[in-house]
Amino acid sequence: MIKLQQITKTYTLGKRELQVLKGIDLSVEQGELVAIMGPSGSGKTTLLNIIGCLDRPTSGSYHLDGKEVSSLSSAELAAIRAKKVGFVFQTFNLLPRLSALANVELGLKYAGIDDRDLAVEALRRVGLADRANHRPTELSGGEQQRVAIARALVKRPPVILADEPTGNLDSKSGEEILSLLTELHQEQGITLVMITHDPDVARRCQRIIRLKDGLVVSEERT
Amino acid sequence: MKRQQPAQIKGLKKWLDPVYSAWTSIATHKLRSSLTILGIVIGIAAVIALMSIGRGAQAQILSRIQGLGADLLGIRPGMTMAGGIRGGFGSASTLTLEDAEAIKEQVPYIAALAPTFSSYQQLVAGNQNMNAQVIGTAPEYMFLYNLEIADGDFFTDYDYQRGSRVAVLGANVKQTLFGDEPPVGQQMRIGGNIVRVVGVLKAKGAVWASPDDAVIIPLTAMQQMVTQPRTSRGERVVTSIALKVTDQNQIEFVTQQITDLLRSRHRLAPGADNDFNITSVQSTVEALKEATGTMTLFLSAVAAISLLVGGIGVMNIMLVSVLERTREIGILKALGARERDIWGQFLTESAFLTLTGGIIGVVVGCGVSVLLSRFKVMTTLLSADIIVLAVVVSLGVGLFFGFYPAWNASRLDPIEALRYE
Ligand SMILES: Nc1ncnc2c1ncn2[C@@H]1O[C@H](COP(=O)(O)OP(=O)(O)OP(=O)(O)O)[C@@H](O)[C@H]1O
Ligand SMILES: [Mg+2]
């Protein structure tokens, strides 16, 4: 499903060049549940953004679902994000002026699917059917993250990418979110890649990939 | 599992969706959006009101002049050049009674012709007196200018031949000198000469070539009362010559014939400027149309400036809005929005603002225009093209001034946008 070969990423800050990823080789099979760990600044988010086609690598090749995507145009990348990738962020990233349902519908909009019932169904799946008309400010952090998950999964993408999805939550709602994600992974056979700092969370994944200074330092199966 | 929707509803939804999302984001900042819209309302209302004033003035002037008829020609002396200073039309003494007679005899297609010599004179009747223009002319004058008689008669050919001392009064002159007394048959004085009133004209109320404030007498009588200047060749100077052609289509031909005749009579060298000037009602209408058109254009330009200011306000607000919603843009991009989706959304928003302002502005502008003419402050003329133009322009302003902010929004890097606090 995901196949990275010698991926590098260099940021240019003025005249200084900063190589954040220094040659990553990584494969993720379809339906796998993978955790990415590593110290702060090791390049986890940068890697996830490249996997999610939000960013382009500086060099290396990347095949997503069998297609080389490392050199596509921004419009082509947008189309891939719209159909194949669902993002879940640490900070939820809901649109504050839209209701929970409208936020979930946004997940369908750019995938070109026009079916409100799917959005209602996704909200029900994350247990928020009765909160459809609430705005994000009227929801708890855990509930907001559920809406974000519903938004990511509503278009049934093959890949869901989560960047510290429990990072802003207390341990109880973090646990609930984690259970929800693992359940969805099992139910729907989604490929799920998740960044986490929490070893307990990582242990529940099938594989743990550790990054340090832009390189994969270890891979272990749990 | 998916419900099938009819194609039309889908198509409609495709259009309404961006409008709805534009509405939700505009509604989030009600005061800010209202003020921005107000800028456009003022601009569009000003365009409509001022254009309707300009058009109204134009229509009013033209309708008065065109009442004179398109077959009328006027000849006036040309400009004098005294020490390099132009004196303006009518200030030279180059047109003569002999010219008028020659034209009448030699130029075809002339239905009627009247030379005039006019000057300002003191008028006295009973214990009333006033200063007014006295026009000495031929009886054809009445026919040429479509004058109508309210009381009595115009002077006759016989009066003209004999130089009878008779006068026809303009409506205002009659009112000043005689009040409500019937003046026909009464005597009055023009300068030191006694004349008998034979008729009174109906009021015309026209702004241009109005005889309301004049007294008309036979040119032959005029010659006995005031000394008519003579040219170096001994011809008697007139102020102007008016004539009507028998066939409107011959106006150009007649104009040419008169020009040739007068040039040879005045012994003008080839290449020298005409020392006379021939105007038709048609050419006056053209000139006035141009003048009032320029006025309308000027008014529109003033209005356009206020619209421009409104447009800049829209651009300003859209730039602020893009900045505020940087994170939102990042989120939409992460969800798969393409550049043109973002672009389209912001452009729809600014077009929504200005179109709303435009429609309210049309209502306000039409209201102002109707009130101005209802309370007789000014004649205004509203027409559908102004309204359509205003609506289209307001939409155009939104698209023009929204373009740059929308383009900015669409070009944001998704990762940086997502990181924006
Ligand atoms: N747009 C950018 N421009 C310049 N440097 C960047 C940019 N994005 C990230 N970096 C740098 O790249 C490095 C890796 O960043 P990244 O966000 O991938 O780390 P991370 O592993 O996700 O850290 P954390 O656990 O704190 O989220 C950091 O040193 C960061 O400063
Ligand atoms: Mg990170």
mmCIF file of C-alpha atoms in Angstrom, chain B residues 8 48 85 96 108 123 132 142 150 255 286 309 325 361 374 379:
data_model
loop_
_atom_site.group_PDB
_atom_site.id
_atom_site.type_symbol
_atom_site.label_atom_id
_atom_site.label_comp_id
_atom_site.label_asym_id
_atom_site.label_seq_id
_atom_site.Cartn_x
_atom_site.Cartn_y
_atom_site.Cartn_z
ATOM 1 C CA GLN B 8 -31.184 18.956 -12.116
ATOM 2 C CA ILE B 48 -27.562 55.054 -10.373
ATOM 3 C CA ILE B 85 -8.443 87.434 -29.179
ATOM 4 C CA THR B 96 -26.042 91.446 -44.166
ATOM 5 C CA PRO B 108 -32.979 76.094 -53.851
ATOM 6 C CA LEU B 123 -39.715 99.568 -23.401
ATOM 7 C CA ALA B 132 -35.766 93.772 -23.408
ATOM 8 C CA MET B 142 -43.383 83.113 -36.796
ATOM 9 C CA ALA B 150 -52.252 83.986 -27.699
ATOM 10 C CA THR B 255 -25.768 74.321 -46.214
ATOM 11 C CA GLU B 286 -25.538 66.704 -31.554
ATOM 12 C CA VAL B 309 -13.318 52.920 -2.653
ATOM 13 C CA ARG B 325 -8.804 31.553 7.882
ATOM 14 C CA GLY B 361 -27.576 49.935 -3.992
ATOM 15 C CA ARG B 374 -41.110 63.450 -7.347
ATOM 16 C CA THR B 379 -35.470 65.746 -13.589
#
